[in-house]
Amino acid sequence: MSVIQNIQDKYAKLMAVIIALALIIFVVMLAFENGGSLFRGGNTTVVGKVDGKEIDYNSIEPRVKQQEDANRQQGYPADMARQTALEQVWSQEVGKIILESEADKLGMQIGKKELGDILYGANPPEDLKRMFSDPNTGVYNAQKAKQDIDQMLKAKTTPKEQKAQFNTFLNYLELIRINDKYNSLLLNTTNFPKWFIEKQNAENSQIANISLVRQAYSSIPDSVVKVTDKEVQDYISKHKEQFKQEESRAISYVSFSALPTGTDSSAAHERLMQLKPGFDSASNMQDYLEAQGVETFYNGYIKGEKIQVPSKDSIIRVPVGTTYGPYIDGGNYSIAKLLGARTQPDSVTVRHILIATAQQDPQTGALTPVRDSASAKKIIDSIRTAINTGSNFDSLVAQLSEDPGSKQTGGKYENMVSGPPLDVAFNEFIFGNPVGSKGIVKTVFGYHYIEILSAKGASTAYKIAYLGVPIEASNETDGSANNAASQFASSSRDKKAFDANAEKLQAKGINKAFAQDITPTASQVMGLGSSRTFVKAIYDADLGDVLDPIKVGDNYVVALVTEVNEKGTQSVAKSRMMVEPLLRNQKKAEEITKKIGNITTLEAAAAAMGNQPIERADSIRISGMPPSPLVSSEPKVLGAAFNPANKGKVVTQAIPGNNGVYVLRVDNVSATAVADANVAEQRKQRYEQAKMRGAGYYQQALMQAANIKDNRAKFF
């Protein structure tokens, strides 16, 4: 017992140290497995790098969000709006870093004098031009612009945020100028020498008559020509540029529908019919619909041809005050009530002065309060009084109106058509009153003093209220699809079981499908729809893994990861489909060429090729235009036909082309007059064409040359 006690006493501290070291090693391994660092805690915010320069998550996320809101305003679906925004902002940031790097290498800078020219020169930014141009003459007041900007930057009372926004604006303008300089540097060096154009004209003027014998590759069955993996790999190694690939994955998948059933549709119909009495009898339709959660009711008249709803013709034919429906509208059962019908102008032209209570963000559409309602009403009343006593409308617009959309046109909007996106109150005033009417209207933007200047045409407009109930899958329907997917996944844990079980489902009308080229930052999966969650799950899995069911749109999807393609060069399996036909045709060409042997005459070659017919192609040109059915897709044959050494001779080497092997005799080569011999004009046209294409070419080249590391998939 004492011996054991001595061992325990002697080695207790040593064992404690060993355990502590083991715990430390475990923590370090865990940190590195999760992409972290022992000293940084793994909390990196680096989304990517361009030639070593980091792109931080915190710097681009606000811009992605802003662009996403703008995309939604333009009608993008939610997932697509996010994905598109991420690509847009990422491309902008990468392009900006590359451009700045190139500019630094070349010593390109924007000095104070040049910056002054950008802001106050002959071509000022549109934002400044709108703010500091005379409304009557349209002339830009550069001096006033400089005074106001200098005062804003120097004033201690100017909010820091405003100064920061202006500096961001300046950085943006400088970047545009740098980009213009870089474009000019490259594009203005484009040159098409006179000798080059003349040589091309001379070549294009040549015309040849040839005779040939050909044997198509299709004459030899593909099954007798084998291409090994090593041969494919050797070809890839020699042509690596053609087989570059980005990181991507591929899947096969089975989807189980969770779409609403007939029972679900009947339930939606029943819910709508329960709401119909309240809809029929509502005395204040706006309040009633808001209580039902409807936010899209337009409580104004809309020109008939602008109404785009199913059953429109039936809805507008019922008596005013009558409800029509139910009817199917997309994924809803809907009813519609005709609240009113009237004859009104097809379009009107108005002018107005706005005193704002709120300002709209042009990107997001969000409204920000800028003035209280009482103050705005007091100002607009004074404007009406001033106009009634003879003040000039245009002058008041220039001095006081806060509508950027019409300030430069004297407050005028021409040929306006009723309905959204016009504010309802604005819409009702200008289409509900005769030409010459003047008045004050309150909208969500503030108070407007409006004058109706003219009107065109006349037709019927309608005020219609709509109420819909979505046809949605019930919990039972959704659960049934989820259960079916879960059962399939649980019994399909490897590729063999997955394929076997998928084959059994074909009898139920459920088929296995495939999706390829899924990138790490994608949200869209071909054939399924959009789901960032699904793409992340695919990248969290390994090759051959079967994913647990994930809902994508109206389906529960079980996927098998069939390909994991790393960034770099394509594998033999991936590229075989492209390479194998090329190598097979090379082998066929060698076999046909060997059979032909030494070429002396066209007739002998024809006999050696199995008595192939001798064919003629007359009046062919090196450009391939007009195309010849025999040789238009065979550049090697065209090249041999116009080789001066071959004129009047049989070409002694068989020519392996794209479609077969050719033996050629050049019967004659002559020249015709050059159709357009104005070399100076041709050079000018080529130069202009190159300039138009050039910017895209150099940007693509810079992107390919840059070392870009993209870690967006870990953050978005």
XYZ file of C-alpha atoms in Angstrom:
716
model
C 0.000 0.000 0.000
C 2.845 2.384 0.854
C 4.492 1.652 -2.518
C 1.335 2.696 -4.385
C 1.091 5.810 -2.238
C 4.710 6.735 -3.043
C 4.082 6.340 -6.793
C 0.981 8.506 -6.557
C 2.831 11.191 -4.620
C 5.831 11.138 -6.926
C 3.969 11.237 -10.228
C 0.820 13.225 -9.338
C 2.268 16.535 -10.567
C 3.646 14.895 -13.723
C 0.228 13.422 -14.576
C -1.413 16.813 -14.068
C 1.055 18.396 -16.520
C 0.452 15.634 -19.103
C -3.334 16.071 -18.861
C -2.986 19.837 -19.172
C -0.778 19.465 -22.263
C -3.261 17.042 -23.814
C -6.090 19.545 -23.298
C -4.016 22.341 -24.859
C -3.180 20.188 -27.898
C -6.902 19.331 -28.281
C -7.904 23.017 -28.176
C -5.216 23.988 -30.709
C -6.263 21.192 -33.084
C -9.904 22.231 -32.771
C -9.006 25.841 -33.517
C -7.123 24.946 -36.673
C -9.782 22.466 -37.808
C -12.275 25.324 -37.726
C -10.028 27.632 -39.744
C -9.151 29.675 -36.709
C -6.008 30.852 -35.043
C -4.859 30.272 -31.505
C -4.162 33.975 -31.117
C -7.065 35.470 -33.141
C -9.751 33.190 -31.787
C -10.837 32.305 -35.351
C -12.980 35.472 -35.590
C -11.587 36.673 -38.917
C -13.725 39.067 -40.967
C -11.688 38.762 -44.181
C -14.115 37.919 -46.986
C -11.364 37.682 -49.593
C -8.032 38.943 -50.866
C -6.949 40.488 -54.145
C -3.179 40.264 -54.636
C -2.802 40.222 -50.860
C -5.121 43.165 -50.166
C -7.907 42.161 -47.808
C -11.623 42.753 -48.333
C -13.313 43.028 -44.955
C -16.838 41.784 -44.275
C -17.736 44.893 -42.306
C -16.824 47.134 -45.249
C -18.963 45.385 -47.878
C -21.933 44.029 -45.906
C -23.664 47.471 -45.655
C -23.185 47.949 -49.389
C -24.549 44.481 -50.118
C -27.598 45.255 -47.987
C -28.134 48.600 -49.744
C -27.798 46.998 -53.185
C -30.094 44.155 -52.125
C -32.794 46.678 -51.139
C -32.350 48.413 -54.494
C -32.663 45.086 -56.349
C -35.863 44.290 -54.482
C -37.226 47.689 -55.476
C -36.573 46.668 -59.076
C -38.651 43.513 -58.627
C -35.995 40.868 -57.926
C -37.185 37.882 -55.810
C -35.708 37.934 -52.285
C -32.997 35.272 -52.758
C -32.029 36.547 -56.189
C -31.885 40.127 -54.907
C -29.386 39.061 -52.242
C -27.282 36.884 -54.523
C -27.164 39.479 -57.304
C -26.254 42.209 -54.820
C -23.371 40.137 -53.457
C -21.996 39.544 -56.964
C -22.364 43.218 -57.881
C -20.596 44.544 -54.782
C -17.881 41.869 -54.922
C -17.131 42.632 -58.593
C -17.008 46.367 -57.836
C -14.614 45.894 -54.935
C -12.318 43.498 -56.800
C -12.288 45.788 -59.833
C -11.556 48.800 -57.637
C -8.576 47.130 -55.937
C -7.116 45.953 -59.250
C -7.549 49.385 -60.853
C -5.972 51.195 -57.890
C -3.041 48.778 -57.950
C -2.467 49.357 -61.672
C -2.763 53.130 -61.208
C -0.188 53.059 -58.383
C 2.278 51.138 -60.575
C 1.893 53.753 -63.308
C 1.965 56.712 -60.941
C -1.528 57.850 -61.937
C -2.926 60.420 -59.508
C -5.625 63.065 -59.330
C -4.180 66.416 -58.211
C -6.081 69.356 -56.725
C -6.274 71.146 -60.059
C -7.677 68.089 -61.823
C -10.137 67.451 -58.993
C -11.301 71.040 -59.387
C -11.846 70.380 -63.091
C -13.894 67.296 -62.261
C -16.173 69.260 -59.912
C -16.319 72.662 -61.572
C -15.155 72.137 -65.153
C -17.016 71.777 -68.440
C -18.427 68.334 -67.558
C -19.400 68.406 -63.864
C -21.049 65.444 -62.104
C -24.795 65.213 -62.775
C -25.587 65.597 -59.053
C -23.836 68.965 -58.869
C -25.174 69.993 -62.255
C -28.756 69.489 -61.055
C -28.174 71.461 -57.856
C -26.249 74.421 -59.291
C -27.682 75.030 -62.762
C -29.865 78.024 -63.618
C -33.426 76.643 -64.077
C -34.104 79.098 -66.910
C -30.884 78.767 -68.903
C -29.600 75.378 -67.724
C -26.119 76.901 -67.322
C -23.996 75.363 -64.542
C -22.895 77.911 -61.908
C -19.459 76.517 -61.044
C -18.566 79.464 -58.812
C -21.682 79.006 -56.663
C -21.024 75.262 -56.450
C -17.449 75.857 -55.237
C -18.516 78.447 -52.671
C -21.202 76.210 -51.179
C -18.986 73.122 -51.095
C -16.049 74.979 -49.541
C -18.359 76.476 -46.930
C -19.844 73.082 -46.122
C -16.410 71.492 -45.666
C -15.004 74.356 -43.544
C -18.047 74.978 -41.328
C -17.738 73.503 -37.857
C -21.518 73.086 -37.749
C -21.544 70.680 -40.717
C -22.329 67.164 -39.422
C -19.435 64.696 -39.672
C -21.683 62.282 -41.552
C -22.306 64.867 -44.276
C -18.592 65.532 -44.712
C -17.906 61.788 -44.799
C -20.557 61.281 -47.478
C -19.048 64.049 -49.595
C -15.544 62.572 -49.261
C -16.935 59.207 -50.364
C -18.472 61.001 -53.333
C -15.069 62.548 -54.173
C -13.344 59.165 -53.946
C -15.922 57.779 -56.346
C -15.321 60.609 -58.833
C -11.545 60.171 -58.597
C -11.857 56.444 -59.261
C -13.957 57.120 -62.368
C -11.343 59.572 -63.667
C -8.521 57.089 -62.981
C -10.496 54.437 -64.859
C -10.969 56.818 -67.798
C -7.246 57.569 -67.832
C -6.302 53.897 -67.747
C -8.772 53.098 -70.536
C -7.378 55.913 -72.642
C -3.808 54.820 -72.039
C -4.539 51.342 -73.379
C -7.153 52.016 -76.018
C -5.436 55.000 -77.631
C -2.399 52.833 -78.327
C -4.478 50.512 -80.507
C -3.098 50.495 -84.045
C -3.808 48.682 -87.294
C -0.790 49.295 -89.571
C -1.363 50.202 -93.191
C 0.643 47.186 -94.380
C -1.551 44.875 -92.285
C -4.789 46.150 -93.852
C -3.299 46.045 -97.350
C -2.060 42.480 -96.849
C -5.477 41.404 -95.555
C -7.205 43.054 -98.525
C -4.858 41.284 -100.925
C -5.498 37.913 -99.288
C -9.251 38.448 -99.286
C -9.197 39.288 -102.984
C -7.815 35.852 -103.869
C -10.167 33.194 -105.203
C -9.348 29.489 -105.628
C -10.709 26.449 -107.435
C -9.788 23.137 -105.837
C -10.447 19.431 -106.222
C -10.375 17.119 -103.241
C -10.989 13.657 -101.850
C -12.159 13.272 -98.269
C -12.931 10.512 -95.826
C -15.074 11.423 -92.827
C -14.104 10.342 -89.335
C -17.621 8.942 -88.946
C -16.689 6.206 -91.445
C -14.747 4.511 -88.629
C -16.931 3.386 -85.661
C -16.083 5.107 -82.373
C -16.232 1.766 -80.601
C -13.043 0.522 -82.299
C -10.944 3.529 -81.214
C -10.048 3.550 -77.519
C -8.798 6.603 -75.622
C -7.028 5.953 -72.300
C -7.073 8.115 -69.194
C -3.346 8.718 -69.643
C -3.907 10.075 -73.141
C -6.590 12.411 -71.842
C -4.322 13.533 -68.995
C -1.428 14.181 -71.384
C -3.661 16.333 -73.567
C -4.881 18.304 -70.543
C -1.290 18.848 -69.392
C -0.365 20.325 -72.781
C -3.443 22.590 -72.908
C -3.939 23.617 -69.277
C -5.308 27.056 -70.168
C -8.275 25.404 -71.865
C -9.145 23.337 -68.819
C -9.096 25.817 -65.980
C -11.958 25.480 -63.556
C -13.359 27.359 -60.590
C -14.433 25.601 -57.431
C -17.770 23.881 -57.945
C -19.835 20.864 -56.978
C -22.419 18.643 -58.613
C -25.279 16.650 -57.146
C -27.935 14.168 -58.077
C -31.153 14.636 -56.161
C -34.685 13.471 -55.557
C -37.376 15.999 -54.646
C -40.630 15.334 -52.821
C -43.371 17.828 -53.586
C -44.967 19.818 -50.751
C -47.275 21.733 -53.083
C -50.848 22.329 -51.886
C -53.245 19.456 -52.531
C -56.845 19.621 -53.679
C -57.880 19.543 -50.027
C -55.617 22.529 -49.287
C -57.140 24.418 -52.218
C -60.671 23.740 -50.914
C -59.665 25.008 -47.472
C -58.379 28.298 -48.961
C -61.618 28.684 -50.916
C -63.632 28.148 -47.755
C -61.589 30.745 -45.801
C -62.166 33.315 -48.538
C -65.910 32.661 -48.584
C -65.999 33.268 -44.836
C -64.402 36.698 -45.418
C -66.640 37.620 -48.361
C -69.620 39.010 -46.335
C -67.353 41.466 -44.496
C -65.695 42.469 -47.786
C -69.126 42.993 -49.418
C -70.455 45.223 -46.643
C -67.309 47.234 -45.728
C -68.160 50.943 -45.541
C -64.481 51.948 -45.433
C -62.635 49.558 -47.734
C -59.185 50.906 -46.870
C -59.685 50.250 -43.132
C -61.198 46.829 -43.774
C -58.348 45.660 -46.011
C -55.687 46.995 -43.629
C -57.359 44.997 -40.861
C -56.984 41.898 -43.072
C -53.281 42.621 -43.593
C -53.611 43.886 -47.188
C -51.009 46.620 -47.833
C -51.321 46.942 -51.618
C -54.801 48.505 -51.951
C -54.708 51.486 -54.335
C -57.613 53.668 -53.224
C -57.755 55.601 -56.491
C -58.796 55.273 -60.118
C -56.620 53.396 -62.591
C -56.847 53.593 -66.361
C -58.517 50.402 -67.621
C -55.690 49.245 -69.874
C -53.205 49.494 -66.974
C -55.159 46.958 -64.900
C -53.430 43.589 -65.271
C -55.341 40.969 -63.261
C -57.032 37.689 -64.185
C -60.774 38.022 -64.915
C -60.325 41.783 -65.475
C -62.988 41.919 -68.209
C -65.528 40.242 -65.940
C -64.671 42.462 -62.946
C -65.157 45.767 -64.782
C -68.487 44.648 -66.301
C -70.294 44.091 -62.986
C -72.360 46.968 -61.517
C -70.503 49.407 -59.255
C -70.614 48.114 -55.669
C -70.720 44.454 -56.765
C -68.217 41.787 -55.736
C -66.915 39.364 -58.363
C -65.420 35.955 -57.586
C -63.865 33.845 -56.203
C -61.345 33.370 -59.041
C -57.789 32.065 -59.204
C -55.046 34.707 -59.239
C -51.613 33.078 -59.193
C -51.368 31.164 -55.932
C -54.484 32.765 -54.405
C -58.223 32.534 -54.383
C -59.360 36.136 -54.823
C -62.444 38.306 -54.906
C -62.737 41.811 -56.358
C -65.194 44.633 -55.729
C -65.799 47.376 -58.272
C -65.884 50.528 -56.124
C -66.246 53.052 -58.925
C -65.931 53.816 -62.649
C -65.478 57.187 -64.333
C -64.372 58.792 -67.577
C -61.098 60.671 -67.205
C -58.175 61.832 -69.393
C -55.763 59.231 -70.727
C -52.894 61.473 -69.645
C -52.390 64.898 -68.094
C -49.552 67.418 -67.894
C -49.131 69.275 -64.608
C -46.683 71.459 -62.767
C -46.208 71.576 -59.029
C -44.173 72.858 -56.125
C -43.349 70.444 -53.299
C -42.621 71.416 -49.719
C -41.359 68.153 -48.303
C -42.170 66.517 -45.008
C -40.166 63.413 -45.981
C -37.301 62.623 -48.345
C -37.082 59.345 -50.263
C -33.858 57.363 -50.588
C -33.447 56.744 -54.352
C -31.848 53.355 -53.713
C -34.113 51.829 -51.068
C -37.278 53.919 -51.378
C -37.274 54.525 -47.610
C -38.741 57.840 -46.351
C -36.847 60.021 -43.883
C -38.706 62.899 -42.089
C -37.272 66.332 -42.947
C -39.952 68.785 -41.714
C -43.074 68.720 -39.528
C -46.461 68.872 -41.244
C -47.533 72.212 -39.718
C -44.412 74.004 -40.986
C -44.795 72.537 -44.467
C -48.481 73.537 -44.610
C -47.633 77.094 -43.625
C -45.023 77.397 -46.404
C -47.278 75.925 -49.111
C -50.107 78.292 -48.091
C -47.755 81.250 -48.516
C -46.720 79.916 -51.950
C -50.362 79.742 -53.036
C -50.880 83.307 -51.858
C -47.768 84.478 -53.702
C -48.904 82.861 -56.969
C -52.407 84.286 -56.605
C -50.883 87.777 -56.236
C -48.735 87.477 -59.359
C -45.457 85.777 -58.366
C -43.686 83.815 -61.114
C -44.319 80.051 -60.842
C -40.940 79.065 -62.378
C -39.042 81.307 -59.975
C -40.831 79.784 -56.967
C -40.045 76.290 -58.238
C -36.357 77.163 -58.566
C -36.220 78.770 -55.112
C -38.498 76.555 -53.007
C -39.557 73.258 -54.624
C -38.004 70.174 -53.031
C -38.885 67.651 -55.742
C -35.589 66.710 -57.466
C -37.497 64.954 -60.241
C -39.121 68.123 -61.605
C -37.036 71.046 -60.302
C -35.091 71.323 -63.562
C -38.292 71.353 -65.680
C -40.051 74.165 -63.847
C -41.989 71.683 -61.718
C -43.555 70.132 -64.815
C -44.508 66.466 -65.357
C -45.776 65.665 -68.826
C -48.232 62.988 -70.021
C -48.786 61.367 -66.627
C -50.952 58.215 -66.578
C -53.197 57.352 -63.637
C -52.477 54.594 -61.156
C -49.402 53.328 -59.295
C -46.737 54.513 -58.628
C -48.541 57.886 -58.358
C -49.541 58.810 -54.814
C -53.311 58.313 -54.522
C -54.044 61.888 -53.402
C -51.914 63.348 -56.208
C -53.557 60.972 -58.701
C -57.084 61.883 -57.607
C -56.486 65.633 -57.866
C -54.944 65.703 -61.335
C -57.332 63.153 -62.896
C -60.440 64.206 -60.997
C -60.352 67.916 -61.857
C -60.554 69.884 -65.134
C -57.646 71.570 -66.935
C -56.745 74.857 -65.251
C -57.527 73.621 -61.734
C -55.094 74.674 -58.986
C -54.885 73.441 -55.418
C -52.948 72.052 -52.485
C -52.616 68.294 -52.007
C -51.039 66.410 -49.093
C -49.105 63.220 -49.952
C -46.619 61.022 -48.123
C -43.859 63.298 -49.487
C -45.322 66.555 -48.205
C -47.544 69.353 -49.496
C -47.890 70.058 -53.227
C -49.238 73.141 -54.928
C -50.511 71.753 -58.254
C -51.718 73.281 -61.493
C -53.252 71.103 -64.242
C -51.896 72.412 -67.549
C -53.387 70.091 -70.198
C -55.035 66.735 -70.821
C -55.141 64.222 -73.677
C -57.782 61.656 -74.663
C -60.477 60.140 -72.526
C -61.315 56.611 -71.380
C -62.833 54.746 -68.465
C -60.871 54.353 -65.231
C -61.801 52.066 -62.366
C -61.376 51.839 -58.610
C -61.217 48.195 -57.552
C -60.538 46.486 -54.224
C -59.040 42.991 -54.095
C -58.905 40.402 -51.312
C -57.016 37.152 -51.681
C -56.344 34.072 -49.601
C -53.179 32.117 -50.473
C -53.536 28.482 -51.449
C -50.947 27.026 -49.092
C -49.877 23.550 -48.190
C -51.350 22.413 -44.893
C -49.229 21.066 -42.062
C -50.387 17.590 -43.064
C -49.306 18.064 -46.699
C -45.956 19.520 -45.686
C -45.396 16.828 -43.080
C -46.205 14.047 -45.528
C -43.607 15.317 -48.026
C -41.048 15.746 -45.231
C -41.658 12.206 -43.962
C -41.310 10.714 -47.454
C -38.030 12.570 -47.954
C -36.735 11.535 -44.519
C -37.533 7.863 -45.160
C -35.757 7.999 -48.509
C -32.706 9.700 -46.973
C -32.451 7.274 -44.077
C -32.359 4.272 -46.429
C -30.033 5.898 -48.983
C -26.826 6.612 -47.103
C -24.446 5.857 -49.994
C -24.466 6.197 -53.775
C -25.456 2.602 -54.462
C -28.466 2.725 -52.129
C -29.391 6.242 -53.317
C -29.489 5.199 -56.976
C -31.354 1.965 -56.246
C -34.021 3.680 -54.137
C -34.362 6.504 -56.662
C -35.036 3.956 -59.391
C -37.870 2.444 -57.327
C -39.523 5.866 -57.020
C -39.912 6.195 -60.792
C -43.083 4.119 -60.606
C -44.571 6.916 -58.445
C -43.571 9.597 -60.939
C -40.614 10.792 -58.842
C -37.427 10.969 -60.903
C -33.787 11.509 -60.025
C -32.362 14.740 -61.416
C -28.926 16.346 -61.646
C -27.396 19.779 -61.048
C -23.833 20.757 -61.969
C -21.476 23.711 -61.596
C -22.813 24.801 -58.198
C -20.390 27.463 -56.973
C -19.639 28.186 -53.298
C -21.480 31.527 -53.317
C -24.451 30.393 -55.403
C -28.001 30.393 -54.149
C -29.698 29.155 -57.323
C -29.645 25.434 -58.112
C -30.718 24.577 -61.637
C -34.052 22.781 -61.666
C -34.856 23.487 -58.027
C -34.802 27.204 -57.350
C -33.055 29.376 -54.835
C -31.806 28.318 -51.403
C -28.548 29.504 -49.885
C -29.067 27.023 -47.027
C -29.126 24.142 -49.499
C -25.903 25.255 -51.238
C -24.128 25.628 -47.900
C -25.181 22.091 -46.947
C -23.746 20.779 -50.236
C -20.399 22.413 -49.410
C -20.442 21.138 -45.834
C -20.674 17.580 -47.188
C -17.998 15.355 -48.708
C -17.945 13.524 -52.031
C -20.472 10.657 -51.907
C -22.372 12.037 -48.906
C -26.164 11.978 -48.903
C -27.703 15.118 -47.385
C -30.605 15.114 -44.974
C -33.815 16.564 -46.463
C -33.819 20.337 -47.006
C -36.824 22.316 -48.167
C -36.159 24.238 -51.368
C -39.183 26.146 -52.618
C -42.122 23.749 -52.533
C -40.007 20.586 -52.367
C -38.126 18.580 -49.789
C -34.869 17.631 -51.480
C -32.491 14.761 -50.750
C -29.174 15.198 -52.565
C -26.086 13.073 -53.217
C -22.790 14.934 -53.763
C -21.463 13.461 -57.023
C -18.604 15.861 -57.838
C -16.187 17.989 -55.820
C -14.187 20.175 -58.194
C -11.380 22.215 -56.671
C -10.138 25.418 -58.269
C -7.377 24.629 -60.753
C -7.255 22.188 -63.658
C -10.125 19.893 -64.571
C -9.831 16.216 -63.793
C -9.704 13.523 -66.467
C -13.277 12.479 -65.679
C -14.556 16.061 -65.954
C -12.775 16.865 -69.206
C -13.087 13.499 -70.958
C -16.328 14.470 -72.670
C -14.509 17.336 -74.407
C -11.116 15.703 -74.979
C -12.082 12.177 -75.986
C -13.665 13.114 -79.369
C -10.572 15.160 -80.270
C -8.139 12.345 -79.460
C -10.370 9.772 -81.123
C -10.400 11.824 -84.322
C -6.608 12.176 -84.145
C -6.293 8.380 -84.058
C -8.762 8.005 -86.901
C -6.791 10.582 -88.903
C -3.586 8.600 -88.361
C -5.284 5.388 -89.522
C -6.769 7.026 -92.649
C -3.459 8.771 -93.475
C -1.586 5.488 -93.130
C -4.061 3.818 -95.485
C -3.570 6.562 -98.095
C 0.213 6.195 -98.102
C 2.322 8.355 -100.397
C 0.260 10.870 -102.333
C 1.061 11.202 -106.042
C -2.267 11.875 -107.722
C -5.766 12.661 -106.547
C -7.096 9.590 -108.338
C -4.654 7.286 -106.530
C -5.594 8.789 -103.170
C -9.298 8.338 -103.990
C -8.706 4.648 -104.717
C -6.696 4.169 -101.521
C -9.519 5.738 -99.516
C -12.008 3.158 -100.791
C -12.892 4.778 -104.108
C -14.087 8.022 -102.594
C -15.412 10.491 -105.200
C -13.337 13.459 -106.371
C -15.215 16.666 -105.515
C -14.749 20.270 -106.669
C -15.053 23.499 -104.734
C -14.943 26.587 -106.943
C -14.652 30.282 -106.100
C -13.611 29.778 -102.479
C -11.965 32.550 -100.458
C -9.530 32.443 -97.551
C -12.074 34.181 -95.313
C -14.510 31.328 -95.872
C -17.117 33.804 -97.115
C -19.320 32.990 -98.866
C -19.185 29.573 -97.176
C -18.462 26.450 -99.184
C -20.267 23.288 -97.981
C -17.099 21.298 -98.601
C -14.430 23.318 -96.800
C -15.982 26.309 -94.948
C -15.392 24.659 -91.545
C -11.897 23.424 -92.463
C -9.294 26.198 -91.915
C -6.365 23.830 -92.607
C -7.759 23.001 -96.043
C -8.316 26.713 -96.796
C -4.761 27.464 -95.693
C -3.332 24.803 -98.015
C -5.486 26.035 -100.919
C -4.014 29.558 -100.716
C -0.403 28.514 -100.065
C 1.484 29.831 -103.130
C 3.669 26.702 -103.148
C 0.633 24.498 -103.833
C -0.799 26.349 -106.860
C -1.471 23.927 -109.715
C -0.285 20.923 -107.679
C -1.492 18.041 -105.576
C -0.669 18.645 -101.905
C 1.585 15.740 -100.986
C 0.496 15.550 -97.344
C -2.953 14.399 -96.227
C -4.716 17.121 -94.238
C -6.414 16.043 -90.971
C -9.344 18.455 -90.593
C -12.188 18.916 -88.146
C -14.527 16.439 -89.852
C -12.242 14.097 -91.749
C -9.004 13.650 -93.710
C -8.590 15.583 -96.974
C -6.338 15.134 -100.010
C -6.227 18.332 -102.024
C -5.317 19.543 -105.507
C -5.161 23.299 -106.099
C -6.408 23.736 -109.673
C -6.167 27.513 -109.861
C -5.740 30.651 -107.717
C -6.531 34.098 -109.107
C -7.443 37.506 -107.756
C -10.483 39.760 -108.036
C -10.771 43.480 -107.426
C -10.792 44.506 -103.760
C -14.350 45.467 -102.856
C -13.298 48.236 -100.455
C -9.785 49.503 -100.956
C -10.106 52.633 -98.806
C -7.325 51.638 -96.426
C -7.528 54.821 -94.332
C -11.251 54.302 -93.679
C -10.723 50.617 -92.885
C -8.026 51.484 -90.346
C -10.348 54.008 -88.714
C -13.203 51.502 -88.495
C -10.949 48.822 -86.998
C -9.648 51.320 -84.462
C -13.141 52.347 -83.362
C -14.259 48.721 -83.100
C -11.202 47.846 -81.012
C -11.874 50.791 -78.690
C -15.443 49.630 -78.135
C -14.321 46.117 -77.245
C -11.044 46.983 -75.550
C -12.181 47.974 -72.036
C -13.842 44.621 -71.442
C -10.828 42.738 -72.753
C -8.269 44.413 -70.515
C -10.499 44.145 -67.437
C -10.896 40.433 -68.044
C -7.136 40.042 -68.517
C -6.394 41.892 -65.260
C -8.901 39.734 -63.387
C -7.304 36.553 -64.734
C -3.820 37.744 -63.823
C -4.771 38.756 -60.273
C -4.442 36.389 -57.334
C -8.011 36.431 -56.008
C -9.009 34.467 -52.915
C -12.755 34.315 -52.457
C -14.056 33.360 -48.999
C -17.558 34.792 -49.420
C -19.190 31.420 -48.940
C -18.126 31.446 -45.268
C -19.876 34.753 -44.593
C -22.923 34.992 -46.858
